[in-house]
């Protein structure tokens, strides 16, 4: 028998990930909006609190929840600085409120309420016993006044309601059965513009292997475009055995540099720097210089080894051995990747392997790195990542980990749940309006938005999509605007992207021709047709507008032309209304009508609209449907700031 | 660190109610279909089992699950007799299957597979170590054969696959973190036709108080219509204080019988029989006689007391006392129900109250009753019901409890989850096609179908809907067909229903005029216009057709006339296709086209259709849209049996 007097049921809270097994994610200052079904038998009035606290704090903070419809309640709190928080719910039957409601009905029906006022006075007197000082005195006075002549006129006194709300009887309160967690990351986890480049191609001198110093010289260029994160592919010594030649050739010439993902050589492994790039000191200098440009360096963590990696010799127990005595190389049968040995996470010595791999993160964190792009996390066990990220974040809550998993949806989601702060997405392959709407709605309107932060990349060194290959500069421009305005986080792999180098290895393939993965390239950053100007503008707009710094308020708007994709974002508070219309056609001019959700309370049209991307101010005279026309020869999109708020959707509130 | 070698993740199983807090419900022989997301990192092949067992059995039974799409797996098992069952999931990386798949790819690519065959031989040899007897010998032979000349031709041998499947390596298997429960009730919990009648109105002699013997005389009538359950309002002594007169009058004459829900008088309380109905022996005789007619008696359990109930004197501690010393009567301010005292479930002595109320059930169970209609369960705490029903079912798994809660959706659902076997619904107030579709879809296609069994009543002593009042005999007829074919369980309150007594207390009210709740009535069962014939036919069709004995396969069909509601049900296995078209208009003939989901594999039209309700066979010549015409002067509906199966929907499979 459980105590029947705890009558309130609390169930189906939202958010609650895997029955509380995983935390939701936020950044400092963000709202956590919680809903739950809260009800009791009968028709008594209830009170419900959202309890929340930062880990380590002794006391719960309390936020009152309010009923919506159908016994659904909602409350919210704002999180503070990075770290872990908890929330849960508590509810009870509010006897005073119930009594007051009923008493009003009795009085209206002209009933004798003498005894009812005595019942109320008892409730108030008990509250007085729970209170102290002035409150206790005021409650005792109120109890007396209720039973005095005309006491029924005091029932609805706001002062009494406030006093009673401060001293509720919570001894029969129901506490929700689980405490749910929030991980608060720093702002950058939610809002970031990434620029990927190969340091070995950073030299201005054709044919010379780039160095960290060359990357430093490139910093003003990258920072000038408005990026936040400069992400470098692996910077470690590169293996010799089975080294790949240019364009992924099976054989390499002696001076071919090989793939930086074939990590490890005689010069060292995951904690060493490729000598041709410079020294560890040079790297630390780069990290510092980047910071001075408002950029942070992100490293690539690829947990695999070339056959020449010191681990192979020192820790053969971490690799799988074939019956012929050789070590198992990476493969996706019938394809073989003989320049790479995967770690064997099922080996007997998995514990020492985990500890060592964790130490790789700690090593680079010590050099000042706080952002990592993790290569192929979906080929290592989830339990490993959950442990590793837990260890890293417990010491360094400011570390941001981007999951590079292009795989099945459930696997990508799970990686996000076990702790990755950002995730690559299928964005690169979503081209039509309907599929962009569907996919981004899935990312921003389902439970996934609570733990998975999309990072939208139009290209990567491995992904030169057909639409980029075919659509020329206009296609790259429109993909850039989509990525940077649909997603609070996005990234490009440059300079190939902004210089519109869209030659594939061969038709039908997504590999770049003369890919930097296998050879050193030299780029002419001033090549005509560079998208640098567009990128600079778009990043500036992103920085100026809170609406574009989060994904939760994204919603799509109707258009009468499927080549025009229209969507809106607002800031958390509904202000800063940004409306984007992108012409998905890289060749032809497209025109049509866009529906703007009218906000009757904010006044009638006409109202002002400013195009932040192309300049110019317009006046829109209709209340909902407005005309747009976009010529890819001039611009891929309108990025419009509205002079009045958009209609808020219920779902925006979170 | 959790062992990294348990690589498989199992999550989001369905069904799983409140994270496993509540069981799902089934009847003997029914399928439990379980789906879950099951996946590991990487691309290895997995094996997944659905484990299930009856409580008390030591060993899990195992059913193989199969992958659907997107890492979703499905499996099923059939439950046995009434009682409690458990299920959970187990999955592991299937190394042999993965190896065989890859080996085929290698062979197809013309690679040397010598070493790979050795790896496979090791896998087979380990399986031999796990096996015994013939299997062990066969596996050892197979391991040798794989490394012999031409071994690659044996990789896909079905014998080897079967042997390996019998001896998998499950030492790194993942078991789902929770065991989930199934409550198996007897068949009647799913499929039942209820007939409610007031025993005091069972006499054929005008003005004479009916007795249990009169009810016995009525059994052939009720059984003849094809009902399964005969439900009697409370049969206990009735209180005198504040006794209501006819038509709910505040005052009663000395010979007014009062409301049977004002339970308890000098003659006794919840374990006594109202003397005018007969003795406890008479009641037991009725229970037996009913059983001989294929009927079971259901009693009304109303946990409340009249001021004259012995509990009031013997256990004043179970009631709430007002400051003036009186006992708190039932009320819904400003309405007062002074003839009824509710129990105070928040009282200090709640434990003894619970025990006593439980003993009421046990008492009537001892008299042979196995079905109860529980009055207003939504005014007693959920925790009380969960405990009480658990106690009752642990001793008497064959007891069926019908929850009479007409209240908010979350409260009704929770009552079903805490253990009620059937639930009243909002059916009585759903009249239009769109609202019937919406509501029945909610009941039969959402998670609620796993634990909430709707019982559809067109009327009750308290609910004479406006549509029945206004629509005459045709309205009652169409509501009968809807209730009996939309719902595997339904009930009517008669003879008012079949005799089409639809006079309201006053216009705008749902109370019956001269309601049996407050006075003895005498019914002329042979009155012209009785729906007895229609009811008899409909119940006979229900008994003959498994399609109508469950709700999971219900689906609505499109029509081009919103006054025609069309739906189909099939048996569990997709056979026994029943298609119902109801004319929702009680006045006018309605005609239109109904879309029948075509089943191309089952042959082309024409095909035969038989109207089970009205007789007649038709030939339908088109593949999907067919014409129907219904005149309420003749019949409310077609109940059609199709000579070929309907297209199965994916969701039907459960």
Short mmCIF file of C-alpha atoms in Angstrom, two decimals, chain B residues 49-319:
data_model
loop_
_atom_site.label_atom_id
_atom_site.label_comp_id
_atom_site.label_asym_id
_atom_site.label_seq_id
_atom_site.Cartn_x
_atom_site.Cartn_y
_atom_site.Cartn_z
CA UNK B 49 15.34 -12.06 -29.72
CA UNK B 50 12.08 -11.26 -28.07
CA UNK B 51 12.18 -13.01 -24.69
CA UNK B 52 8.91 -13.80 -22.99
CA UNK B 53 7.64 -15.90 -20.13
CA UNK B 54 4.66 -16.36 -17.93
CA UNK B 55 5.17 -15.19 -14.35
CA UNK B 56 6.45 -18.10 -12.33
CA UNK B 57 8.13 -19.83 -15.26
CA UNK B 58 11.87 -20.12 -14.77
CA UNK B 59 12.96 -19.97 -18.39
CA UNK B 60 12.47 -17.32 -21.04
CA UNK B 61 10.95 -18.43 -24.28
CA UNK B 62 12.60 -16.90 -27.30
CA UNK B 63 11.15 -15.53 -30.55
CA UNK B 64 13.45 -14.25 -33.28
CA UNK B 65 12.90 -10.66 -34.27
CA UNK B 66 13.33 -9.47 -37.83
CA UNK B 67 14.60 -6.12 -39.10
CA UNK B 68 12.14 -3.76 -40.78
CA UNK B 69 13.68 -0.48 -41.95
CA UNK B 70 15.84 2.12 -40.25
CA UNK B 71 17.13 -0.22 -37.52
CA UNK B 72 13.60 -1.00 -36.37
CA UNK B 73 13.02 -4.67 -35.48
CA UNK B 74 9.83 -6.57 -34.91
CA UNK B 75 8.91 -9.84 -33.25
CA UNK B 76 5.86 -11.35 -31.68
CA UNK B 77 4.60 -14.05 -29.38
CA UNK B 78 1.21 -15.41 -28.45
CA UNK B 79 0.10 -15.36 -24.82
CA UNK B 80 -1.53 -18.34 -23.10
CA UNK B 81 -4.15 -18.37 -20.35
CA UNK B 82 -5.03 -15.54 -17.98
CA UNK B 83 -2.29 -14.25 -15.72
CA UNK B 84 0.78 -12.05 -15.96
CA UNK B 85 3.57 -12.35 -18.50
CA UNK B 86 6.81 -10.53 -19.08
CA UNK B 87 8.80 -9.68 -22.14
CA UNK B 88 12.13 -8.09 -22.89
CA UNK B 89 14.67 -8.06 -25.69
CA UNK B 90 18.15 -9.38 -26.23
CA UNK B 91 20.45 -8.67 -29.15
CA UNK B 92 24.05 -9.27 -30.13
CA UNK B 93 26.44 -8.87 -33.00
CA UNK B 94 26.11 -11.94 -35.17
CA UNK B 95 29.75 -12.49 -36.09
CA UNK B 96 29.12 -15.53 -38.24
CA UNK B 97 26.42 -13.89 -40.30
CA UNK B 98 28.58 -10.78 -40.72
CA UNK B 99 31.55 -12.87 -41.75
CA UNK B 100 29.51 -14.92 -44.25
CA UNK B 101 28.03 -11.78 -45.81
CA UNK B 102 31.49 -10.24 -46.22
CA UNK B 103 33.02 -13.43 -47.52
CA UNK B 104 30.52 -13.61 -50.34
CA UNK B 105 31.46 -10.06 -51.34
CA UNK B 106 35.15 -10.95 -51.28
CA UNK B 107 34.60 -14.03 -53.39
CA UNK B 108 32.51 -12.06 -55.86
CA UNK B 109 35.34 -9.52 -56.11
CA UNK B 110 37.76 -12.36 -56.87
CA UNK B 111 39.86 -11.87 -53.75
CA UNK B 112 42.01 -14.51 -52.08
CA UNK B 113 39.93 -15.63 -49.12
CA UNK B 114 42.28 -18.17 -47.56
CA UNK B 115 42.77 -16.20 -44.35
CA UNK B 116 39.09 -15.22 -44.23
CA UNK B 117 38.08 -18.87 -44.37
CA UNK B 118 40.38 -19.55 -41.42
CA UNK B 119 38.62 -16.76 -39.51
CA UNK B 120 35.27 -18.31 -40.32
CA UNK B 121 36.52 -21.75 -39.28
CA UNK B 122 37.47 -20.29 -35.89
CA UNK B 123 33.96 -18.89 -35.47
CA UNK B 124 32.49 -22.28 -36.32
CA UNK B 125 34.90 -24.10 -34.01
CA UNK B 126 33.89 -21.82 -31.11
CA UNK B 127 30.26 -22.64 -31.80
CA UNK B 128 31.22 -26.33 -31.66
CA UNK B 129 32.61 -25.71 -28.17
CA UNK B 130 29.25 -24.24 -27.13
CA UNK B 131 27.29 -27.14 -28.65
CA UNK B 132 26.98 -30.78 -27.65
CA UNK B 133 26.36 -34.13 -29.30
CA UNK B 134 25.50 -34.19 -32.99
CA UNK B 135 25.57 -30.42 -33.34
CA UNK B 136 29.05 -30.24 -31.88
CA UNK B 137 30.29 -32.94 -34.24
CA UNK B 138 28.65 -31.34 -37.25
CA UNK B 139 30.13 -27.95 -36.38
CA UNK B 140 33.60 -29.39 -35.97
CA UNK B 141 33.28 -31.05 -39.37
CA UNK B 142 32.07 -27.79 -40.88
CA UNK B 143 35.01 -25.87 -39.41
CA UNK B 144 37.41 -28.35 -41.04
CA UNK B 145 35.55 -28.22 -44.35
CA UNK B 146 35.75 -24.42 -44.52
CA UNK B 147 39.53 -24.46 -44.62
CA UNK B 148 39.68 -27.37 -47.01
CA UNK B 149 39.90 -26.91 -50.78
CA UNK B 150 36.70 -25.19 -52.04
CA UNK B 151 35.69 -24.23 -48.53
CA UNK B 152 34.22 -20.95 -49.79
CA UNK B 153 31.44 -22.93 -51.43
CA UNK B 154 30.23 -24.06 -47.99
CA UNK B 155 29.90 -20.57 -46.50
CA UNK B 156 26.25 -20.17 -47.44
CA UNK B 157 25.15 -23.71 -46.62
CA UNK B 158 21.70 -23.54 -44.97
CA UNK B 159 22.65 -26.42 -42.68
CA UNK B 160 25.64 -24.47 -41.39
CA UNK B 161 23.53 -21.32 -40.96
CA UNK B 162 20.95 -23.30 -38.96
CA UNK B 163 23.64 -24.90 -36.81
CA UNK B 164 25.28 -21.56 -36.11
CA UNK B 165 21.92 -19.97 -35.31
CA UNK B 166 21.37 -22.67 -32.70
CA UNK B 167 24.66 -21.94 -30.96
CA UNK B 168 25.28 -18.21 -31.10
CA UNK B 169 27.88 -16.45 -29.01
CA UNK B 170 25.69 -14.47 -26.64
CA UNK B 171 28.32 -13.58 -24.06
CA UNK B 172 28.32 -9.99 -25.29
CA UNK B 173 24.59 -9.79 -25.76
CA UNK B 174 22.72 -6.69 -24.65
CA UNK B 175 19.59 -7.27 -22.61
CA UNK B 176 17.03 -4.46 -22.67
CA UNK B 177 17.16 -2.62 -19.35
CA UNK B 178 13.58 -3.30 -18.33
CA UNK B 179 11.21 -6.25 -18.26
CA UNK B 180 7.79 -5.24 -19.55
CA UNK B 181 4.53 -6.77 -18.42
CA UNK B 182 1.43 -8.18 -20.02
CA UNK B 183 -1.79 -8.83 -18.15
CA UNK B 184 -3.82 -11.54 -19.83
CA UNK B 185 -7.51 -11.36 -19.03
CA UNK B 186 -10.14 -13.83 -20.10
CA UNK B 187 -11.74 -13.44 -23.53
CA UNK B 188 -14.77 -11.60 -22.10
CA UNK B 189 -12.59 -8.61 -21.22
CA UNK B 190 -12.09 -8.00 -24.93
CA UNK B 191 -15.37 -9.14 -26.43
CA UNK B 192 -18.64 -8.65 -24.57
CA UNK B 193 -22.18 -7.42 -24.99
CA UNK B 194 -23.62 -5.92 -21.80
CA UNK B 195 -27.26 -5.49 -20.90
CA UNK B 196 -28.10 -3.27 -17.94
CA UNK B 197 -31.43 -3.55 -16.18
CA UNK B 198 -32.93 -2.53 -12.85
CA UNK B 199 -34.06 -5.71 -11.05
CA UNK B 200 -36.75 -3.78 -9.23
CA UNK B 201 -38.41 -3.11 -12.58
CA UNK B 202 -38.35 -6.76 -13.63
CA UNK B 203 -41.79 -7.64 -12.44
CA UNK B 204 -44.51 -8.11 -15.01
CA UNK B 205 -47.11 -6.89 -12.57
CA UNK B 206 -47.55 -3.14 -12.73
CA UNK B 207 -46.53 -1.43 -9.51
CA UNK B 208 -44.95 -4.48 -7.92
CA UNK B 209 -41.30 -4.27 -6.84
CA UNK B 210 -39.26 -6.69 -8.92
CA UNK B 211 -37.23 -9.49 -7.35
CA UNK B 212 -34.26 -11.66 -8.26
CA UNK B 213 -36.84 -14.30 -9.24
CA UNK B 214 -38.33 -11.81 -11.71
CA UNK B 215 -34.86 -11.23 -13.12
CA UNK B 216 -34.51 -14.98 -13.56
CA UNK B 217 -37.73 -14.95 -15.53
CA UNK B 218 -36.21 -12.23 -17.72
CA UNK B 219 -33.06 -14.28 -18.49
CA UNK B 220 -34.41 -15.97 -21.64
CA UNK B 221 -35.30 -12.54 -23.03
CA UNK B 222 -31.83 -11.09 -22.42
CA UNK B 223 -29.97 -14.22 -23.44
CA UNK B 224 -32.21 -14.55 -26.47
CA UNK B 225 -30.99 -11.20 -27.75
CA UNK B 226 -27.45 -12.56 -27.55
CA UNK B 227 -26.00 -10.63 -24.64
CA UNK B 228 -23.11 -11.98 -22.58
CA UNK B 229 -23.31 -9.91 -19.41
CA UNK B 230 -26.36 -8.90 -17.42
CA UNK B 231 -25.40 -5.92 -15.31
CA UNK B 232 -27.48 -4.90 -12.31
CA UNK B 233 -27.32 -1.51 -10.58
CA UNK B 234 -26.60 -1.75 -6.83
CA UNK B 235 -28.67 -4.47 -5.15
CA UNK B 236 -28.01 -3.34 -1.58
CA UNK B 237 -30.29 -1.84 1.05
CA UNK B 238 -31.16 1.77 0.25
CA UNK B 239 -30.82 4.67 2.67
CA UNK B 240 -33.79 6.61 4.04
CA UNK B 241 -32.22 9.94 4.97
CA UNK B 242 -32.63 12.55 2.21
CA UNK B 243 -34.05 9.78 0.00
CA UNK B 244 -34.87 11.10 -3.48
CA UNK B 245 -38.39 10.89 -4.88
CA UNK B 246 -39.44 10.20 -8.47
CA UNK B 247 -37.62 12.25 -11.09
CA UNK B 248 -34.88 13.14 -8.61
CA UNK B 249 -37.26 15.05 -6.38
CA UNK B 250 -35.69 16.38 -3.17
CA UNK B 251 -38.51 14.86 -1.14
CA UNK B 252 -39.83 11.32 -1.24
CA UNK B 253 -43.06 9.71 -0.16
CA UNK B 254 -42.82 6.85 2.37
CA UNK B 255 -43.16 4.19 -0.31
CA UNK B 256 -40.75 5.72 -2.82
CA UNK B 257 -37.91 3.23 -3.35
CA UNK B 258 -35.04 5.77 -3.55
CA UNK B 259 -31.88 5.55 -5.61
CA UNK B 260 -30.05 2.22 -5.40
CA UNK B 261 -26.78 4.21 -5.40
CA UNK B 262 -27.69 5.59 -1.94
CA UNK B 263 -26.24 2.43 -0.49
CA UNK B 264 -26.82 1.19 3.04
CA UNK B 265 -29.63 1.11 5.55
CA UNK B 266 -30.54 -0.61 8.78
CA UNK B 267 -30.65 -3.89 6.81
CA UNK B 268 -26.99 -3.62 5.94
CA UNK B 269 -24.51 -2.18 3.49
CA UNK B 270 -22.28 -3.24 0.61
CA UNK B 271 -22.39 -6.92 1.53
CA UNK B 272 -26.14 -7.12 1.98
CA UNK B 273 -29.06 -7.53 -0.35
CA UNK B 274 -32.02 -5.16 -0.50
CA UNK B 275 -34.80 -7.19 1.16
CA UNK B 276 -37.40 -6.34 -1.48
CA UNK B 277 -35.19 -7.99 -4.12
CA UNK B 278 -34.90 -11.22 -2.19
CA UNK B 279 -32.21 -12.96 -0.20
CA UNK B 280 -28.55 -13.66 -0.75
CA UNK B 281 -29.58 -17.21 -1.60
CA UNK B 282 -31.95 -15.85 -4.24
CA UNK B 283 -29.08 -13.84 -5.67
CA UNK B 284 -26.78 -16.88 -5.82
CA UNK B 285 -29.59 -18.74 -7.53
CA UNK B 286 -29.83 -15.96 -10.11
CA UNK B 287 -26.09 -16.10 -10.74
CA UNK B 288 -26.34 -19.82 -11.42
CA UNK B 289 -29.46 -19.54 -13.55
CA UNK B 290 -27.85 -16.79 -15.61
CA UNK B 291 -24.83 -18.99 -16.22
CA UNK B 292 -27.12 -21.67 -17.58
CA UNK B 293 -28.38 -19.12 -20.09
CA UNK B 294 -24.84 -18.24 -21.15
CA UNK B 295 -25.05 -14.97 -19.24
CA UNK B 296 -22.97 -13.71 -16.39
CA UNK B 297 -24.17 -11.30 -13.76
CA UNK B 298 -22.19 -8.09 -13.31
CA UNK B 299 -22.64 -6.08 -10.15
CA UNK B 300 -22.31 -2.37 -9.63
CA UNK B 301 -19.68 -1.38 -7.10
CA UNK B 302 -20.35 2.14 -5.87
CA UNK B 303 -18.05 3.06 -3.01
CA UNK B 304 -20.20 5.56 -1.15
CA UNK B 305 -22.65 5.36 1.70
CA UNK B 306 -26.08 6.65 2.53
CA UNK B 307 -26.29 8.40 5.92
CA UNK B 308 -27.96 5.19 7.15
CA UNK B 309 -25.12 2.88 6.12
CA UNK B 310 -23.74 0.79 9.02
CA UNK B 311 -20.25 2.11 8.17
CA UNK B 312 -21.34 5.59 9.25
CA UNK B 313 -22.06 4.37 12.75
CA UNK B 314 -19.33 1.74 13.00
CA UNK B 315 -16.55 3.59 11.20
CA UNK B 316 -17.06 7.33 11.46
CA UNK B 317 -13.27 7.62 10.99
CA UNK B 318 -13.70 6.77 7.28
CA UNK B 319 -15.71 9.93 6.64
#
